[in-house]
Structures are given as C-alpha cells and as structure tokens.
C-alpha cells in the first residue's frame, strides 16, 4: 500500500491544495488572524525589550520577523495554513499507506478545514498552532513507520526534529516527547536504544536552549511566578478546602503576595486565572517569595498528597473529561477570544506598548467570506457542541480505540504508535496545566478525526473475518 501511495503523488497534491484552499478561506475571513491577550504579549516584549522566554522564543521571533519585514502579521497565519495543510495531508496519506480506507480518509481530511476547531484555530496567533502541526506530523510519521513496519534513520531524524519543535513551541513539549518515545520504545524493541537516545536528545535540547543558549543572547528567563504558577494554584485550592492546614506563618507569607481573600477566591481547582491574573496578586512579591511558596507547596504535597493530586486532576480535566462543567468557576471550555482589537485585551498601561500595535485588529480580506465564517464559528461555540468539537478527551479515547482495532485488524502492532503523541499530550496536560483551554488538547481532536476511517474500516474487516470464521465452523459441522 505504501508503494501504491507513492505512485500516485497527484492524490497527495490534490488533497493538499483542497485543504490549503479551505484554510485559506478562514485566513481571508479573519485576516490577519484571531488573537488573544497572549498573542499581543508575544510581540510587545520583542519590540520594546527585553525579550523574555516565558512563551516561545521561536514563535515570538516569527511574529517579530513578520512585523518588522512586512508591517503586519498575516504572513505568520498564512504560513500556519500551509503547514497545517501539509501536516494533515501527510497524516492522511500515511494512514492510507498503513491500511486505512482510502476514499473515506480522503473525504475526512478534505472536509476537516470546514470545522471551526480546525479552520479558525489554524489562523489564530497562538504558539499552540505550530505545536499542534508538529504533533499531527509526528502521528503521520508514526503511521508511515507502521506502514513500513520498520524505523529507519530518516524516520528517527524526523522524529527527533519534530520532538525538538514540540519543546520549542510549548514549555511542556519535552514531557510529551518523553511519553511518546517511551510508548514507541515498547512497540518497537528492535531500535529501542536509538529511540531512547533520540527522545533524550530531543527532550533535552529545548531545555538547554532555554536555560543556557537564549540567555547568552539577552533573552530573559521567564519569571518564577510564570514557571511555578500551577503550584501556587494548588496552594490556593488547598487553602480554600482545608484552611486549618495553614499556620499563621503561612498566612503571613501568602498575604505578602495577595490578600488572603484572593487566595480563597482563587482556589478554584479548574483554573488558576482568578488567582494570578487579578490586580491584587503581586507578581513581583510572588517572585520574591517563590522559594518559600514552593516550600509550602512541597509540605502540602508530602502531608496532604491527595489535596494536591486532586487539584491537578481537576485542573487537567480538559485532558480526560469529555464534557465541561458549567456549574463552577473555570469549568467551562475556553475556545477563542472574539474581540476586534488589542486595546480590548490590554490597554497602553497594561503591557509594554509599541508603535504599530494596531496590527492586532480584525481586517478581513473578504467581507463575503467573513459574513459566512463568522456565524459558522459563532454557531459552533454553542454549549451543546462543546463535547464533540472542543474537548480533546473524547477524541483521545477514540484514537486509542481506533489504533487498537487497527493493530488487531491489520496484524500490525506498529499501528499503536500513531496514538503515542496523543497519549503524550493527554498525560502532560493532565499533570500540569493552568486552565480548561481547548488549544491544549487540539492535536488529539485533529488526529482522532483522521483515525475515524481506520476505526470504521477495522470494524468492517474484523466483522468480515468473524463472519467467515463462523461460516467455516458451520460448514465443518455440516
């Protein structure tokens, strides 16, 4: 099947062009792209200085390059549409080479850009977009390995590059790479040592760059509060649930950072936003007392581990819970921020301002496409569609079921590796995340959707085999 796919490159090219055209329509409808407060921060510090590595230095550099060379940000979002079209096409072609139904897989991939979680997300100015593109490409490479039932040097090099990119676009990328590599090691024992070396190098390189190389170029390390904010969230949750655990010294320490009422109000397990993103929470004081706060967190972890674990499980619900919780603060899925310009997110006094911040404003290239896409996106944001369109957990579970059935039906254990990056992302998000943001689990949605044809095809194949076996048994008895 792999050879047949290579003999028909026009299929891959046609698929890519159709997907690119669909994503291009979203780009024209929401030019230069959707954005949030984070999107503004990506660029502001690069223009005013100093550069800070609290988000993604690579993605910040792409925005800076686009802004300084073209005067706008549309080049970045257009590049995202092209890269996403390539990654989705590669995954689809690899799955077909592996044994997934050809026609159905092609139909699914060319229709995917119509879905707002794919189309609108791809044209958003978030570092999570290139991160997701890399994850989809990793799944495609694992499917290609399954089709060949071998891991060659090019495949190892490709995995290394993509795993490094995960770590460069998101701080938890090295965790995802580590989990995915361990899963592949179990499935492919023949090259176990090479995979471990590849995973180790890929996970370590982004950390070395962030902590050793970038500072040499004047790129400031992220603040301690940015690094440890989830631990502070655990403290808030513990205080709200068990204030009797906190000594007067603990209360004094916490009060030096924020009023004790802020810690109680911020003790919502689903999100840390009501704690650290309020005016009365002092980031400078939190940085100053970071060591003491971490010691308090470690004490809670040792003496009351269930409190901390439960807080992490609750905050990581976006990774494992198929439905949102509309009854509690922060329990609903965050999808997109739909504001027209940067000033509605951050005023001149809230971030380092820079000339040209107007680029963060919605300026559709086609009003006609915007008039179609905007209500389509708005309709998809309705709560009744949340579980199927915006929650990655259900798609992660479907992915595991699809590759499990596929491995059985195709008699190919390598098929299980396609979901390795899904498992990596699900476990990494479950362990350490800040809020219920759909973007943190976008790649399981994309990968899971493209695994639906494999799931259905495997069911048909296994059902046919079961029917044939039953007929042979009946014939023998007759």
Coordinates of C-alpha atoms in Angstrom, one line a residue:
X1 CA 0.0 0.0 0.0
X2 CA 2.9 2.4 0.7
X3 CA 4.3 1.8 -2.8
X4 CA 0.9 2.5 -4.3
X5 CA 0.6 5.8 -2.5
X6 CA 4.0 6.9 -3.8
X7 CA 3.0 6.0 -7.3
X8 CA 0.1 8.5 -7.2
X9 CA 1.6 11.7 -5.9
X10 CA -1.2 13.7 -7.6
X11 CA -3.6 12.4 -4.9
X12 CA -1.5 13.9 -2.1
X13 CA -1.0 17.1 -4.1
X14 CA -4.8 17.5 -4.8
X15 CA -5.6 16.8 -1.2
X16 CA -3.1 19.4 0.0
X17 CA -4.4 22.0 -2.4
X18 CA -8.0 21.4 -1.3
X19 CA -7.1 21.6 2.4
X20 CA -5.0 24.7 1.8
X21 CA -7.8 26.3 -0.1
X22 CA -10.2 25.7 2.8
X23 CA -7.8 27.0 5.4
X24 CA -7.1 30.0 3.1
X25 CA -10.7 31.0 3.2
X26 CA -10.5 31.2 7.0
X27 CA -7.4 33.3 6.6
X28 CA -9.1 35.7 4.3
X29 CA -12.2 35.8 6.5
X30 CA -10.3 36.6 9.7
X31 CA -7.2 38.4 8.5
X32 CA -4.6 38.8 9.9
X33 CA -5.9 36.1 12.4
X34 CA -7.7 35.6 15.6
X35 CA -5.8 36.5 18.7
X36 CA -5.9 36.8 22.5
X37 CA -4.1 38.7 25.2
X38 CA -1.2 36.2 24.9
X39 CA -0.9 37.0 21.2
X40 CA -0.3 40.6 22.0
X41 CA 2.3 39.7 24.6
X42 CA 4.2 37.5 22.1
X43 CA 5.2 40.6 20.1
X44 CA 5.2 43.5 22.6
X45 CA 8.3 42.4 24.5
X46 CA 10.2 41.8 21.3
X47 CA 9.6 45.3 20.2
X48 CA 10.2 47.1 23.5
X49 CA 12.5 44.7 25.2
X50 CA 13.8 42.8 26.9
X51 CA 13.0 39.6 25.1
X52 CA 11.5 37.1 27.6
X53 CA 11.3 33.3 27.1
X54 CA 8.1 32.8 29.0
X55 CA 6.1 31.7 25.9
X56 CA 8.0 30.5 22.8
X57 CA 11.2 32.3 21.6
X58 CA 10.8 30.7 18.2
X59 CA 7.2 31.8 17.7
X60 CA 7.9 35.2 19.1
X61 CA 10.7 35.5 16.6
X62 CA 8.4 34.6 13.8
X63 CA 5.9 37.3 14.8
X64 CA 8.8 39.8 15.1
X65 CA 10.1 38.9 11.7
X66 CA 6.7 39.2 10.0
X67 CA 6.0 42.6 11.7
X68 CA 9.4 44.1 11.0
X69 CA 9.7 42.9 7.4
X70 CA 6.1 43.1 6.2
X71 CA 4.5 45.5 8.7
X72 CA 1.8 43.0 9.5
X73 CA 1.2 39.5 10.9
X74 CA -0.7 37.9 8.1
X75 CA 2.4 36.1 6.8
X76 CA 2.6 34.1 10.0
X77 CA -1.1 32.9 9.9
X78 CA -0.8 32.1 6.2
X79 CA 2.3 30.0 6.9
X80 CA 0.3 28.2 9.5
X81 CA -2.4 27.4 7.0
X82 CA 0.2 25.9 4.6
X83 CA 2.0 24.0 7.3
X84 CA -1.3 22.6 8.7
X85 CA -2.4 21.6 5.2
X86 CA 0.8 19.7 4.7
X87 CA 0.6 18.0 8.1
X88 CA -3.0 16.9 7.7
X89 CA -2.3 15.7 4.2
X90 CA 0.8 13.8 5.3
X91 CA -1.1 12.1 8.2
X92 CA -4.0 11.1 5.8
X93 CA -1.6 9.7 3.2
X94 CA 0.4 7.8 5.8
X95 CA -2.8 6.3 7.3
X96 CA -3.9 5.2 3.9
X97 CA -0.5 3.6 3.3
X98 CA -0.9 1.9 6.6
X99 CA -4.2 0.3 5.6
X100 CA -6.9 2.8 6.5
X101 CA -9.8 3.1 3.9
X102 CA -8.6 5.4 1.2
X103 CA -11.7 7.1 0.0
X104 CA -13.1 7.7 3.4
X105 CA -9.8 9.0 4.8
X106 CA -9.5 11.4 1.8
X107 CA -13.1 12.6 2.4
X108 CA -12.5 13.3 6.1
X109 CA -9.2 15.2 5.5
X110 CA -10.7 17.5 2.8
X111 CA -13.7 18.3 5.0
X112 CA -11.7 19.0 8.1
X113 CA -10.9 22.6 7.2
X114 CA -14.7 23.3 7.3
X115 CA -14.8 22.6 11.0
X116 CA -14.1 25.7 13.2
X117 CA -11.8 23.8 15.6
X118 CA -9.5 23.2 12.6
X119 CA -10.1 26.3 10.4
X120 CA -10.4 29.1 13.0
X121 CA -7.7 27.6 15.2
X122 CA -5.2 27.4 12.3
X123 CA -5.5 31.1 11.7
X124 CA -5.1 32.1 15.3
X125 CA -1.9 33.8 16.5
X126 CA -1.0 31.2 19.1
X127 CA 2.1 29.2 19.6
X128 CA -0.2 26.2 20.1
X129 CA -0.9 26.2 16.3
X130 CA 2.6 25.3 15.2
X131 CA 2.9 23.0 18.2
X132 CA -0.3 21.1 17.0
X133 CA 1.1 21.0 13.5
X134 CA 4.2 19.2 14.8
X135 CA 2.1 16.8 16.8
X136 CA 0.0 15.9 13.7
X137 CA 3.1 15.4 11.7
X138 CA 4.5 13.1 14.4
X139 CA 1.4 11.0 14.2
X140 CA 1.8 10.9 10.4
X141 CA 5.4 9.8 10.7
X142 CA 4.4 7.0 13.1
X143 CA 1.8 5.9 10.6
X144 CA 4.4 5.8 7.9
X145 CA 6.6 3.7 10.2
X146 CA 3.7 1.4 10.8
X147 CA 3.1 1.1 7.0
X148 CA 6.8 0.1 6.5
X149 CA 7.0 -1.9 9.8
X150 CA 10.4 -0.5 10.3
X151 CA 12.1 2.5 11.8
X152 CA 14.9 3.8 9.5
X153 CA 17.4 6.5 10.0
X154 CA 15.2 9.1 8.2
X155 CA 12.3 8.3 10.5
X156 CA 14.5 8.7 13.6
X157 CA 15.8 12.0 12.3
X158 CA 12.3 13.2 11.5
X159 CA 11.0 12.2 15.0
X160 CA 14.0 14.0 16.6
X161 CA 13.3 17.2 14.7
X162 CA 9.6 17.2 15.4
X163 CA 10.1 16.4 19.1
X164 CA 12.5 19.2 19.4
X165 CA 10.0 21.5 17.7
X166 CA 7.4 20.5 20.3
X167 CA 9.7 21.7 23.1
X168 CA 10.5 24.9 21.3
X169 CA 6.8 25.8 20.8
X170 CA 5.5 24.8 24.2
X171 CA 7.3 24.5 27.5
X172 CA 5.7 21.1 28.3
X173 CA 6.7 19.8 24.8
X174 CA 9.6 17.8 26.3
X175 CA 7.1 15.9 28.6
X176 CA 5.0 15.0 25.6
X177 CA 8.1 13.9 23.7
X178 CA 9.2 11.7 26.6
X179 CA 5.9 9.9 27.0
X180 CA 5.6 9.4 23.2
X181 CA 9.1 8.0 23.0
X182 CA 8.5 5.6 25.9
X183 CA 5.4 4.3 24.1
X184 CA 7.3 3.8 20.9
X185 CA 10.1 2.0 22.7
X186 CA 7.6 -0.6 24.0
X187 CA 6.2 -1.1 20.5
X188 CA 9.5 -1.1 18.5
X189 CA 12.0 -3.1 20.6
X190 CA 14.4 -3.6 17.6
X191 CA 15.5 0.0 17.8
X192 CA 14.9 0.7 21.4
X193 CA 18.2 2.2 22.2
X194 CA 18.1 4.5 19.2
X195 CA 14.6 5.7 20.1
X196 CA 15.7 6.4 23.7
X197 CA 18.7 8.4 22.5
X198 CA 16.5 10.3 20.0
X199 CA 13.9 11.1 22.7
X200 CA 16.5 12.1 25.3
X201 CA 18.3 14.5 22.9
X202 CA 15.0 15.9 21.6
X203 CA 13.7 16.5 25.1
X204 CA 16.9 17.9 26.4
X205 CA 17.8 20.3 23.5
X206 CA 14.9 22.8 24.1
X207 CA 15.7 22.9 27.8
X208 CA 19.4 23.6 27.1
X209 CA 18.4 26.3 24.6
X210 CA 16.0 28.0 27.1
X211 CA 18.3 27.8 30.1
X212 CA 21.8 28.1 28.6
X213 CA 21.8 29.4 25.0
X214 CA 19.0 32.0 24.9
X215 CA 20.3 33.9 28.0
X216 CA 23.6 34.4 26.1
X217 CA 21.6 36.5 23.6
X218 CA 20.0 38.6 26.2
X219 CA 16.7 36.7 26.2
X220 CA 15.5 36.8 29.8
X221 CA 14.3 33.7 31.5
X222 CA 10.6 33.6 32.5
X223 CA 9.6 34.9 35.9
X224 CA 9.5 32.4 38.8
X225 CA 5.8 33.0 39.1
X226 CA 5.2 32.1 35.5
X227 CA 7.1 28.8 36.0
X228 CA 5.5 27.9 39.3
X229 CA 2.0 29.3 38.9
X230 CA 0.4 25.9 38.9
X231 CA 2.0 25.2 42.3
X232 CA 0.5 28.5 43.6
X233 CA -2.8 27.3 42.3
X234 CA -2.5 24.1 44.3
X235 CA -1.8 26.2 47.4
X236 CA -5.0 28.3 46.8
X237 CA -7.1 25.2 46.3
X238 CA -5.8 23.6 49.5
X239 CA -6.4 26.8 51.4
X240 CA -10.0 27.0 50.2
X241 CA -10.7 23.4 51.1
X242 CA -8.6 23.0 54.2
X243 CA -7.7 26.3 55.8
X244 CA -6.8 24.5 59.1
X245 CA -3.7 23.2 57.4
X246 CA -2.1 26.7 57.2
X247 CA -0.2 28.2 60.1
X248 CA -0.1 31.9 60.9
X249 CA 3.3 32.0 59.3
X250 CA 1.8 30.5 56.1
X251 CA -1.0 33.1 56.1
X252 CA 1.6 35.9 56.6
X253 CA 3.6 34.6 53.6
X254 CA 0.6 34.3 51.4
X255 CA -0.7 37.8 52.4
X256 CA 2.6 39.3 51.3
X257 CA 1.8 38.2 47.8
X258 CA -2.0 38.8 47.7
X259 CA -4.8 39.5 50.2
X260 CA -5.8 36.2 51.8
X261 CA -9.3 36.7 50.3
X262 CA -7.7 36.5 46.9
X263 CA -6.1 33.1 47.7
X264 CA -9.6 31.9 48.8
X265 CA -11.4 33.2 45.8
X266 CA -8.6 31.9 43.5
X267 CA -8.8 28.4 45.0
X268 CA -11.0 27.1 42.1
X269 CA -9.5 23.9 41.0
X270 CA -10.4 24.2 37.3
X271 CA -8.3 27.3 36.6
X272 CA -5.6 29.5 38.2
X273 CA -6.8 32.6 36.4
X274 CA -8.9 34.0 39.3
X275 CA -5.7 33.8 41.4
X276 CA -2.7 35.1 39.4
X277 CA -4.5 37.4 36.8
X278 CA -6.0 39.8 39.3
X279 CA -4.7 43.2 40.2
X280 CA -4.3 42.4 43.8
X281 CA -2.0 39.5 43.1
X282 CA 1.6 40.8 43.1
X283 CA 3.9 39.0 40.6
X284 CA 7.0 40.8 42.0
X285 CA 6.2 39.7 45.5
X286 CA 5.4 36.2 44.3
X287 CA 8.8 36.1 42.6
X288 CA 10.5 37.4 45.7
X289 CA 8.9 34.8 47.9
X290 CA 9.0 31.9 45.3
X291 CA 11.3 29.7 47.4
X292 CA 9.0 30.0 50.5
X293 CA 5.9 29.4 48.5
X294 CA 7.4 26.3 46.9
X295 CA 8.4 25.0 50.3
X296 CA 4.8 25.4 51.4
X297 CA 3.7 23.6 48.3
X298 CA 6.1 20.7 49.0
X299 CA 4.9 20.4 52.6
X300 CA 1.3 20.1 51.4
X301 CA 2.4 17.5 48.8
X302 CA 4.1 15.4 51.5
X303 CA 1.5 15.8 54.2
X304 CA -1.7 16.0 52.1
X305 CA -0.8 14.5 48.8
X306 CA -4.5 13.8 47.9
X307 CA -5.3 17.5 48.0
X308 CA -2.6 18.4 45.5
X309 CA -3.3 15.4 43.3
X310 CA -7.0 16.1 43.2
X311 CA -6.3 19.8 42.3
X312 CA -4.1 18.6 39.4
X313 CA -6.7 16.1 38.2
X314 CA -9.4 18.8 38.4
X315 CA -7.3 21.4 36.5
X316 CA -6.3 18.8 34.0
X317 CA -9.9 17.9 33.3
X318 CA -9.6 19.2 29.7
X319 CA -7.3 16.2 29.1
X320 CA -9.6 13.5 30.5
X321 CA -13.1 14.8 31.0
X322 CA -15.3 14.6 27.8
X323 CA -17.7 17.3 28.9
X324 CA -17.3 20.7 30.5
X325 CA -18.6 21.6 34.0
X326 CA -20.8 24.7 33.6
X327 CA -21.7 24.9 37.3
X328 CA -18.3 26.0 38.7
X329 CA -15.9 28.8 38.1
X330 CA -13.5 28.0 35.3
X331 CA -15.1 24.7 34.5
X332 CA -16.2 25.7 31.0
X333 CA -14.1 25.2 28.0
X334 CA -12.2 28.2 26.7
X335 CA -12.2 28.3 22.9
X336 CA -11.5 31.7 21.3
X337 CA -11.4 35.3 22.3
X338 CA -13.6 37.2 19.9
X339 CA -12.5 40.8 20.3
X340 CA -11.8 43.2 17.4
X341 CA -8.5 44.8 18.5
X342 CA -5.7 44.7 21.0
X343 CA -7.0 47.6 23.1
X344 CA -9.9 45.5 24.2
X345 CA -7.5 43.0 25.7
X346 CA -4.7 45.2 27.0
X347 CA -4.6 49.0 27.5
X348 CA -1.4 51.1 27.0
X349 CA -0.6 50.8 30.7
X350 CA -1.0 47.0 30.9
X351 CA 1.9 45.8 28.7
X352 CA 4.9 47.4 27.1
X353 CA 3.3 49.4 24.4
X354 CA 4.8 49.7 20.9
X355 CA 4.0 51.6 17.7
X356 CA 2.0 49.5 15.3
X357 CA 0.0 47.6 17.8
X358 CA -2.9 48.3 15.5
X359 CA -1.9 45.1 13.6
X360 CA -3.9 43.3 16.3
X361 CA -7.2 44.2 14.7
X362 CA -9.6 42.3 12.6
X363 CA -9.3 43.4 8.9
X364 CA -11.0 40.7 6.7
X365 CA -9.6 40.4 3.2
X366 CA -13.0 39.3 2.1
X367 CA -16.2 40.6 3.8
X368 CA -18.2 38.0 2.0
X369 CA -16.1 35.2 3.5
X370 CA -16.2 36.8 6.9
X371 CA -20.0 37.0 6.7
X372 CA -20.1 33.3 6.1
X373 CA -17.3 32.2 8.5
X374 CA -18.2 34.4 11.5
X375 CA -21.8 33.0 12.1
X376 CA -20.5 29.5 11.3
X377 CA -17.9 29.9 14.1
X378 CA -20.3 31.5 16.4
X379 CA -22.8 28.6 16.0
X380 CA -20.0 26.1 16.7
X381 CA -19.3 27.8 20.0
X382 CA -22.7 27.0 21.4
X383 CA -22.5 24.8 24.6
X384 CA -24.3 21.9 23.0
X385 CA -21.4 21.3 20.6
X386 CA -18.7 21.6 23.2
X387 CA -18.2 17.9 23.9
X388 CA -17.7 16.9 20.2
X389 CA -16.0 20.0 18.8
X390 CA -13.8 21.4 21.5
X391 CA -13.0 18.7 24.1
X392 CA -10.0 16.7 23.1
X393 CA -10.5 13.9 25.7
X394 CA -13.2 12.1 23.8
X395 CA -11.1 12.2 20.6
X396 CA -8.1 10.8 22.6
X397 CA -10.1 7.9 23.8
X398 CA -11.4 7.3 20.2
X399 CA -7.8 7.4 19.0
X400 CA -6.8 4.6 21.4
X401 CA -9.7 2.5 20.3
X402 CA -9.0 3.1 16.6
X403 CA -5.4 2.2 16.8
X404 CA -6.2 -0.8 19.0
X405 CA -8.7 -2.1 16.5
X406 CA -6.4 -1.2 13.6
X407 CA -3.5 -3.1 15.1
X408 CA -5.7 -6.2 15.5
X409 CA -7.3 -6.0 12.1
X410 CA -4.1 -5.3 10.2
X411 CA -2.0 -7.7 12.4
X412 CA 0.5 -4.8 12.9
X413 CA 1.4 -3.7 16.4
X414 CA 3.2 -0.6 14.9
X415 CA -0.2 0.9 14.3
X416 CA -0.5 1.6 18.1
X417 CA 2.4 4.1 17.7
X418 CA 0.1 6.5 15.8
X419 CA -1.5 7.4 19.1
X420 CA 1.8 7.8 21.0
X421 CA 1.8 11.6 20.7
X422 CA -1.9 11.7 21.7
X423 CA -1.0 9.8 24.9
X424 CA 1.9 12.1 25.5
X425 CA -0.2 15.2 25.2
X426 CA -3.0 13.8 27.3
X427 CA -0.7 12.8 30.2
X428 CA 1.4 16.0 30.0
X429 CA -1.7 18.2 30.2
X430 CA -3.2 16.1 32.9
X431 CA -0.1 16.5 35.0
X432 CA 0.5 20.3 34.6
X433 CA -1.9 22.8 33.0
X434 CA -3.4 26.1 34.1
X435 CA -7.0 26.2 32.7
X436 CA -9.6 24.5 30.5
X437 CA -8.3 25.8 27.2
X438 CA -9.3 23.8 24.1
X439 CA -6.0 24.6 22.4
X440 CA -4.1 22.5 24.9
X441 CA -5.8 19.4 23.5
X442 CA -6.2 20.4 19.9
X443 CA -4.0 17.8 18.3
X444 CA -6.0 14.8 19.7
X445 CA -9.1 16.3 18.0
X446 CA -7.3 16.5 14.7
X447 CA -5.6 13.1 14.9
X448 CA -8.7 11.5 16.3
X449 CA -10.9 12.8 13.5
X450 CA -8.5 11.3 10.9
X451 CA -8.5 8.0 12.7
X452 CA -12.3 7.6 12.3
X453 CA -11.9 5.9 8.9
X454 CA -9.3 3.4 10.4
X455 CA -11.8 2.7 13.2
X456 CA -14.7 2.0 10.9
X457 CA -12.5 0.1 8.4
X458 CA -11.1 -2.1 11.2
X459 CA -14.6 -2.8 12.4
X460 CA -15.7 -3.9 9.0
X461 CA -12.6 -6.0 8.5
X462 CA -12.9 -7.8 11.8
X463 CA -16.6 -8.3 11.4
X464 CA -16.0 -9.9 7.9
X465 CA -13.3 -12.1 9.4
X466 CA -15.6 -13.2 12.2
X467 CA -18.3 -13.9 9.7
X468 CA -16.0 -16.0 7.6
X469 CA -14.8 -17.9 10.6
X470 CA -18.4 -18.6 11.7
X471 CA -19.3 -19.9 8.2
X472 CA -16.2 -22.2 8.1
X473 CA -17.2 -23.6 11.5
X474 CA -20.8 -24.2 10.4
X475 CA -19.6 -25.8 7.2
X476 CA -17.4 -28.2 9.1
X477 CA -20.3 -29.2 11.4
X478 CA -22.5 -29.7 8.3

